[in-house]
Amino acid sequence: MASVSTSLADLLARHVPTDDKEREDLARMRYFATSLKEPFSRSQVEAHFTGSAVVVDAAGGRVAMLHHAKLKRWLQPGGHAESGDAGDMEATALREAREETGCRVHLHPTAPRPLDVDVHVIPARKDEPEHCHLDVRYLVVAEDPESLAHDPAESFGIQWLEWEEALVRADEAPLRRMLLKAREILHSGA
């Protein structure tokens, strides 16, 4: 487990935040990467690492957003790390993107890895106390956007949205920040 924590710490050490919120979140994530006994396990009551993805079509003109069933918000695909991911946040983000969109996906070849980081509070539910998701986010390209489909257990639906509509549905600053970063990379030709 030490090597997994080291590679996670190295990944976070390379990330360059773009605003005060991301800078604060990155500092918290760096702390948790080295202090949590099992940083990817849901058994860590206070916080655990998750992976998510801004999924775009090959032309970069549309982004997939899902209407999350538990949180009742429009979000990017993402979720908990699993043991098969072996502590690799890219693997977590890609697996979650595949599961939640139904598309074959790959990492955008020139986007920063990760694209963005965010710490957000997950409200208490009957079976879980309030806790933090330490979300490591990537820019991902759908190879077969026509395959877009949602998992009814995870979301009420999923849609390809033009960038402006996605930004309208983004109801918090960190989500808008991540979408703007992705759009800038795609439109700059990076």
PDB file of C-alpha atoms in Angstrom:
ATOM      1  CA  MET A   1       0.000   0.000   0.000  1.00  0.00           C
ATOM      2  CA  ALA A   2       2.933   2.363   0.576  1.00  0.00           C
ATOM      3  CA  SER A   3       3.780   2.451  -3.142  1.00  0.00           C
ATOM      4  CA  VAL A   4       0.139   3.266  -4.001  1.00  0.00           C
ATOM      5  CA  SER A   5       0.146   6.144  -1.490  1.00  0.00           C
ATOM      6  CA  THR A   6       3.467   7.319  -2.927  1.00  0.00           C
ATOM      7  CA  SER A   7       2.181   7.329  -6.514  1.00  0.00           C
ATOM      8  CA  LEU A   8      -0.980   9.159  -5.396  1.00  0.00           C
ATOM      9  CA  ALA A   9       1.153  11.705  -3.528  1.00  0.00           C
ATOM     10  CA  ASP A  10       3.359  12.115  -6.639  1.00  0.00           C
ATOM     11  CA  LEU A  11       0.289  12.621  -8.850  1.00  0.00           C
ATOM     12  CA  LEU A  12      -1.035  15.318  -6.522  1.00  0.00           C
ATOM     13  CA  ALA A  13       2.404  16.945  -6.193  1.00  0.00           C
ATOM     14  CA  ARG A  14       2.473  17.562  -9.962  1.00  0.00           C
ATOM     15  CA  HIS A  15      -1.002  19.108 -10.167  1.00  0.00           C
ATOM     16  CA  VAL A  16      -1.205  22.901 -10.578  1.00  0.00           C
ATOM     17  CA  PRO A  17      -4.396  24.417  -9.115  1.00  0.00           C
ATOM     18  CA  THR A  18      -6.089  27.347 -10.845  1.00  0.00           C
ATOM     19  CA  ASP A  19      -8.010  29.073  -8.044  1.00  0.00           C
ATOM     20  CA  ASP A  20      -8.101  29.369  -4.256  1.00  0.00           C
ATOM     21  CA  LYS A  21     -10.723  26.634  -3.778  1.00  0.00           C
ATOM     22  CA  GLU A  22      -8.722  24.155  -5.852  1.00  0.00           C
ATOM     23  CA  ARG A  23      -5.513  25.162  -4.045  1.00  0.00           C
ATOM     24  CA  GLU A  24      -7.145  24.505  -0.643  1.00  0.00           C
ATOM     25  CA  ASP A  25      -8.650  21.231  -1.843  1.00  0.00           C
ATOM     26  CA  LEU A  26      -5.329  20.071  -3.264  1.00  0.00           C
ATOM     27  CA  ALA A  27      -3.631  20.736   0.076  1.00  0.00           C
ATOM     28  CA  ARG A  28      -6.300  18.659   1.863  1.00  0.00           C
ATOM     29  CA  MET A  29      -5.960  15.874  -0.705  1.00  0.00           C
ATOM     30  CA  ARG A  30      -2.168  15.815  -0.326  1.00  0.00           C
ATOM     31  CA  TYR A  31      -2.630  15.451   3.427  1.00  0.00           C
ATOM     32  CA  PHE A  32      -5.195  12.646   3.089  1.00  0.00           C
ATOM     33  CA  ALA A  33      -3.074  10.817   0.477  1.00  0.00           C
ATOM     34  CA  THR A  34      -0.433  10.215   3.114  1.00  0.00           C
ATOM     35  CA  SER A  35      -2.530  10.076   6.299  1.00  0.00           C
ATOM     36  CA  LEU A  36      -5.426   7.763   5.408  1.00  0.00           C
ATOM     37  CA  LYS A  37      -4.663   4.108   6.033  1.00  0.00           C
ATOM     38  CA  GLU A  38      -6.718   3.075   2.986  1.00  0.00           C
ATOM     39  CA  PRO A  39      -7.209   6.232   0.884  1.00  0.00           C
ATOM     40  CA  PHE A  40      -9.355   4.503  -1.766  1.00  0.00           C
ATOM     41  CA  SER A  41     -11.636   2.602   0.604  1.00  0.00           C
ATOM     42  CA  ARG A  42     -15.164   3.649   1.458  1.00  0.00           C
ATOM     43  CA  SER A  43     -14.391   2.321   4.944  1.00  0.00           C
ATOM     44  CA  GLN A  44     -12.476   5.549   5.567  1.00  0.00           C
ATOM     45  CA  VAL A  45     -15.289   7.393   7.305  1.00  0.00           C
ATOM     46  CA  GLU A  46     -13.894  10.932   7.093  1.00  0.00           C
ATOM     47  CA  ALA A  47     -12.862  10.930   3.419  1.00  0.00           C
ATOM     48  CA  HIS A  48     -11.791   8.755   0.501  1.00  0.00           C
ATOM     49  CA  PHE A  49     -10.520   9.263  -3.038  1.00  0.00           C
ATOM     50  CA  THR A  50     -12.835   9.125  -6.040  1.00  0.00           C
ATOM     51  CA  GLY A  51     -12.258   9.546  -9.771  1.00  0.00           C
ATOM     52  CA  SER A  52     -14.357  11.323 -12.356  1.00  0.00           C
ATOM     53  CA  ALA A  53     -14.253  12.446 -15.955  1.00  0.00           C
ATOM     54  CA  VAL A  54     -15.335  15.226 -18.247  1.00  0.00           C
ATOM     55  CA  VAL A  55     -16.451  13.014 -21.149  1.00  0.00           C
ATOM     56  CA  VAL A  56     -16.483  14.726 -24.540  1.00  0.00           C
ATOM     57  CA  ASP A  57     -17.276  13.559 -28.063  1.00  0.00           C
ATOM     58  CA  ALA A  58     -14.406  13.166 -30.535  1.00  0.00           C
ATOM     59  CA  ALA A  59     -14.960  16.641 -32.002  1.00  0.00           C
ATOM     60  CA  GLY A  60     -14.924  18.205 -28.523  1.00  0.00           C
ATOM     61  CA  GLY A  61     -18.177  20.027 -29.176  1.00  0.00           C
ATOM     62  CA  ARG A  62     -20.326  18.209 -26.645  1.00  0.00           C
ATOM     63  CA  VAL A  63     -19.937  17.013 -23.072  1.00  0.00           C
ATOM     64  CA  ALA A  64     -21.835  14.189 -21.365  1.00  0.00           C
ATOM     65  CA  MET A  65     -23.583  15.061 -18.126  1.00  0.00           C
ATOM     66  CA  LEU A  66     -25.733  12.789 -16.013  1.00  0.00           C
ATOM     67  CA  HIS A  67     -28.566  13.573 -13.644  1.00  0.00           C
ATOM     68  CA  HIS A  68     -27.275  11.878 -10.492  1.00  0.00           C
ATOM     69  CA  ALA A  69     -29.947   9.762  -8.787  1.00  0.00           C
ATOM     70  CA  LYS A  70     -28.805  10.190  -5.161  1.00  0.00           C
ATOM     71  CA  LEU A  71     -27.651  13.814  -5.325  1.00  0.00           C
ATOM     72  CA  LYS A  72     -30.337  14.972  -7.808  1.00  0.00           C
ATOM     73  CA  ARG A  73     -27.873  17.214  -9.647  1.00  0.00           C
ATOM     74  CA  TRP A  74     -26.328  17.330 -13.120  1.00  0.00           C
ATOM     75  CA  LEU A  75     -22.749  16.074 -12.803  1.00  0.00           C
ATOM     76  CA  GLN A  76     -19.860  14.482 -14.660  1.00  0.00           C
ATOM     77  CA  PRO A  77     -19.521  10.679 -14.557  1.00  0.00           C
ATOM     78  CA  GLY A  78     -17.471   9.450 -11.628  1.00  0.00           C
ATOM     79  CA  GLY A  79     -17.382   7.479  -8.451  1.00  0.00           C
ATOM     80  CA  HIS A  80     -15.504   5.355  -5.973  1.00  0.00           C
ATOM     81  CA  ALA A  81     -12.202   3.637  -6.561  1.00  0.00           C
ATOM     82  CA  GLU A  82     -12.372  -0.150  -6.631  1.00  0.00           C
ATOM     83  CA  SER A  83      -9.730  -2.703  -5.776  1.00  0.00           C
ATOM     84  CA  GLY A  84      -9.277  -3.574  -9.468  1.00  0.00           C
ATOM     85  CA  ASP A  85      -8.130   0.007 -10.098  1.00  0.00           C
ATOM     86  CA  ALA A  86      -5.067  -0.736  -7.914  1.00  0.00           C
ATOM     87  CA  GLY A  87      -4.867   2.846  -6.686  1.00  0.00           C
ATOM     88  CA  ASP A  88      -4.595   4.255 -10.219  1.00  0.00           C
ATOM     89  CA  MET A  89      -6.846   7.319 -10.394  1.00  0.00           C
ATOM     90  CA  GLU A  90      -6.776   7.314 -14.216  1.00  0.00           C
ATOM     91  CA  ALA A  91      -8.109   3.744 -14.146  1.00  0.00           C
ATOM     92  CA  THR A  92     -10.867   4.782 -11.732  1.00  0.00           C
ATOM     93  CA  ALA A  93     -11.921   7.731 -13.901  1.00  0.00           C
ATOM     94  CA  LEU A  94     -11.898   5.655 -17.103  1.00  0.00           C
ATOM     95  CA  ARG A  95     -13.846   2.783 -15.525  1.00  0.00           C
ATOM     96  CA  GLU A  96     -16.442   5.145 -14.081  1.00  0.00           C
ATOM     97  CA  ALA A  97     -16.762   6.972 -17.418  1.00  0.00           C
ATOM     98  CA  ARG A  98     -17.343   3.655 -19.237  1.00  0.00           C
ATOM     99  CA  GLU A  99     -19.841   2.409 -16.649  1.00  0.00           C
ATOM    100  CA  GLU A 100     -21.845   5.617 -16.462  1.00  0.00           C
ATOM    101  CA  THR A 101     -21.909   6.537 -20.173  1.00  0.00           C
ATOM    102  CA  GLY A 102     -21.892   3.154 -21.922  1.00  0.00           C
ATOM    103  CA  CYS A 103     -19.161   4.479 -24.245  1.00  0.00           C
ATOM    104  CA  ARG A 104     -15.645   3.266 -24.952  1.00  0.00           C
ATOM    105  CA  VAL A 105     -13.356   6.028 -23.678  1.00  0.00           C
ATOM    106  CA  HIS A 106      -9.719   7.065 -23.557  1.00  0.00           C
ATOM    107  CA  LEU A 107      -7.815   9.860 -21.846  1.00  0.00           C
ATOM    108  CA  HIS A 108      -7.465  13.033 -23.888  1.00  0.00           C
ATOM    109  CA  PRO A 109      -3.896  12.844 -25.225  1.00  0.00           C
ATOM    110  CA  THR A 110      -2.706  16.343 -24.292  1.00  0.00           C
ATOM    111  CA  ALA A 111      -4.827  17.345 -21.301  1.00  0.00           C
ATOM    112  CA  PRO A 112      -3.137  17.670 -17.894  1.00  0.00           C
ATOM    113  CA  ARG A 113      -3.434  14.528 -15.778  1.00  0.00           C
ATOM    114  CA  PRO A 114      -5.335  15.210 -13.664  1.00  0.00           C
ATOM    115  CA  LEU A 115      -7.354  18.005 -15.230  1.00  0.00           C
ATOM    116  CA  ASP A 116      -8.788  19.174 -11.909  1.00  0.00           C
ATOM    117  CA  VAL A 117      -9.181  18.193  -8.258  1.00  0.00           C
ATOM    118  CA  ASP A 118     -12.042  18.877  -5.881  1.00  0.00           C
ATOM    119  CA  VAL A 119     -13.079  18.040  -2.337  1.00  0.00           C
ATOM    120  CA  HIS A 120     -16.821  17.932  -1.844  1.00  0.00           C
ATOM    121  CA  VAL A 121     -19.043  16.904   1.028  1.00  0.00           C
ATOM    122  CA  ILE A 122     -21.417  13.981   0.569  1.00  0.00           C
ATOM    123  CA  PRO A 123     -24.451  14.374   2.838  1.00  0.00           C
ATOM    124  CA  ALA A 124     -25.257  11.737   5.445  1.00  0.00           C
ATOM    125  CA  ARG A 125     -27.660   9.002   4.378  1.00  0.00           C
ATOM    126  CA  LYS A 126     -29.212   6.221   6.433  1.00  0.00           C
ATOM    127  CA  ASP A 127     -26.268   3.888   5.844  1.00  0.00           C
ATOM    128  CA  GLU A 128     -23.394   6.421   5.641  1.00  0.00           C
ATOM    129  CA  PRO A 129     -22.305   9.399   7.722  1.00  0.00           C
ATOM    130  CA  GLU A 130     -21.443  12.701   6.046  1.00  0.00           C
ATOM    131  CA  HIS A 131     -17.995  12.422   4.472  1.00  0.00           C
ATOM    132  CA  CYS A 132     -15.751  13.984   1.838  1.00  0.00           C
ATOM    133  CA  HIS A 133     -15.014  12.756  -1.653  1.00  0.00           C
ATOM    134  CA  LEU A 134     -11.484  13.617  -2.715  1.00  0.00           C
ATOM    135  CA  ASP A 135     -12.178  13.742  -6.449  1.00  0.00           C
ATOM    136  CA  VAL A 136      -9.400  13.440  -9.035  1.00  0.00           C
ATOM    137  CA  ARG A 137     -10.764  14.513 -12.437  1.00  0.00           C
ATOM    138  CA  TYR A 138      -9.669  13.778 -16.005  1.00  0.00           C
ATOM    139  CA  LEU A 139     -10.583  14.836 -19.539  1.00  0.00           C
ATOM    140  CA  VAL A 140     -11.814  11.779 -21.451  1.00  0.00           C
ATOM    141  CA  VAL A 141     -12.896  11.267 -25.072  1.00  0.00           C
ATOM    142  CA  ALA A 142     -15.786   8.978 -26.034  1.00  0.00           C
ATOM    143  CA  GLU A 143     -14.850   6.815 -29.013  1.00  0.00           C
ATOM    144  CA  ASP A 144     -18.476   5.868 -29.771  1.00  0.00           C
ATOM    145  CA  PRO A 145     -20.694   8.758 -28.605  1.00  0.00           C
ATOM    146  CA  GLU A 146     -23.757   7.162 -30.217  1.00  0.00           C
ATOM    147  CA  SER A 147     -23.565   4.466 -27.489  1.00  0.00           C
ATOM    148  CA  LEU A 148     -24.415   6.977 -24.739  1.00  0.00           C
ATOM    149  CA  ALA A 149     -26.691   5.252 -22.208  1.00  0.00           C
ATOM    150  CA  HIS A 150     -27.261   5.589 -18.490  1.00  0.00           C
ATOM    151  CA  ASP A 151     -27.362   3.109 -15.633  1.00  0.00           C
ATOM    152  CA  PRO A 152     -30.787   3.581 -13.958  1.00  0.00           C
ATOM    153  CA  ALA A 153     -29.257   2.559 -10.617  1.00  0.00           C
ATOM    154  CA  GLU A 154     -26.858   5.529 -10.822  1.00  0.00           C
ATOM    155  CA  SER A 155     -28.698   8.290 -12.664  1.00  0.00           C
ATOM    156  CA  PHE A 156     -32.058   9.502 -13.909  1.00  0.00           C
ATOM    157  CA  GLY A 157     -30.529  10.049 -17.335  1.00  0.00           C
ATOM    158  CA  ILE A 158     -27.507  11.176 -19.307  1.00  0.00           C
ATOM    159  CA  GLN A 159     -27.255  13.607 -22.207  1.00  0.00           C
ATOM    160  CA  TRP A 160     -24.782  15.059 -24.651  1.00  0.00           C
ATOM    161  CA  LEU A 161     -24.855  18.813 -24.078  1.00  0.00           C
ATOM    162  CA  GLU A 162     -23.355  21.737 -25.922  1.00  0.00           C
ATOM    163  CA  TRP A 163     -20.815  23.520 -23.692  1.00  0.00           C
ATOM    164  CA  GLU A 164     -23.069  26.473 -22.879  1.00  0.00           C
ATOM    165  CA  GLU A 165     -25.914  24.207 -21.745  1.00  0.00           C
ATOM    166  CA  ALA A 166     -23.515  22.129 -19.635  1.00  0.00           C
ATOM    167  CA  LEU A 167     -22.255  25.302 -17.954  1.00  0.00           C
ATOM    168  CA  VAL A 168     -25.847  26.385 -17.243  1.00  0.00           C
ATOM    169  CA  ARG A 169     -26.578  23.037 -15.572  1.00  0.00           C
ATOM    170  CA  ALA A 170     -23.342  23.173 -13.546  1.00  0.00           C
ATOM    171  CA  ASP A 171     -24.689  24.378 -10.218  1.00  0.00           C
ATOM    172  CA  GLU A 172     -21.407  24.939  -8.363  1.00  0.00           C
ATOM    173  CA  ALA A 173     -18.170  26.801  -9.018  1.00  0.00           C
ATOM    174  CA  PRO A 174     -15.807  23.756  -8.963  1.00  0.00           C
ATOM    175  CA  LEU A 175     -17.914  21.975 -11.594  1.00  0.00           C
ATOM    176  CA  ARG A 176     -17.946  25.081 -13.811  1.00  0.00           C
ATOM    177  CA  ARG A 177     -14.186  25.500 -13.293  1.00  0.00           C
ATOM    178  CA  MET A 178     -13.547  21.930 -14.452  1.00  0.00           C
ATOM    179  CA  LEU A 179     -15.812  22.310 -17.497  1.00  0.00           C
ATOM    180  CA  LEU A 180     -14.154  25.609 -18.451  1.00  0.00           C
ATOM    181  CA  LYS A 181     -10.697  24.003 -18.182  1.00  0.00           C
ATOM    182  CA  ALA A 182     -11.795  21.162 -20.470  1.00  0.00           C
ATOM    183  CA  ARG A 183     -13.401  23.514 -23.003  1.00  0.00           C
ATOM    184  CA  GLU A 184     -10.280  25.696 -23.086  1.00  0.00           C
ATOM    185  CA  ILE A 185      -8.033  22.699 -23.785  1.00  0.00           C
ATOM    186  CA  LEU A 186     -10.310  21.479 -26.570  1.00  0.00           C
ATOM    187  CA  HIS A 187     -10.737  24.889 -28.189  1.00  0.00           C
ATOM    188  CA  SER A 188      -7.047  25.789 -27.932  1.00  0.00           C
ATOM    189  CA  GLY A 189      -6.081  22.653 -29.825  1.00  0.00           C
ATOM    190  CA  ALA A 190      -3.861  21.507 -26.926  1.00  0.00           C
TER     191      ALA A 190
END
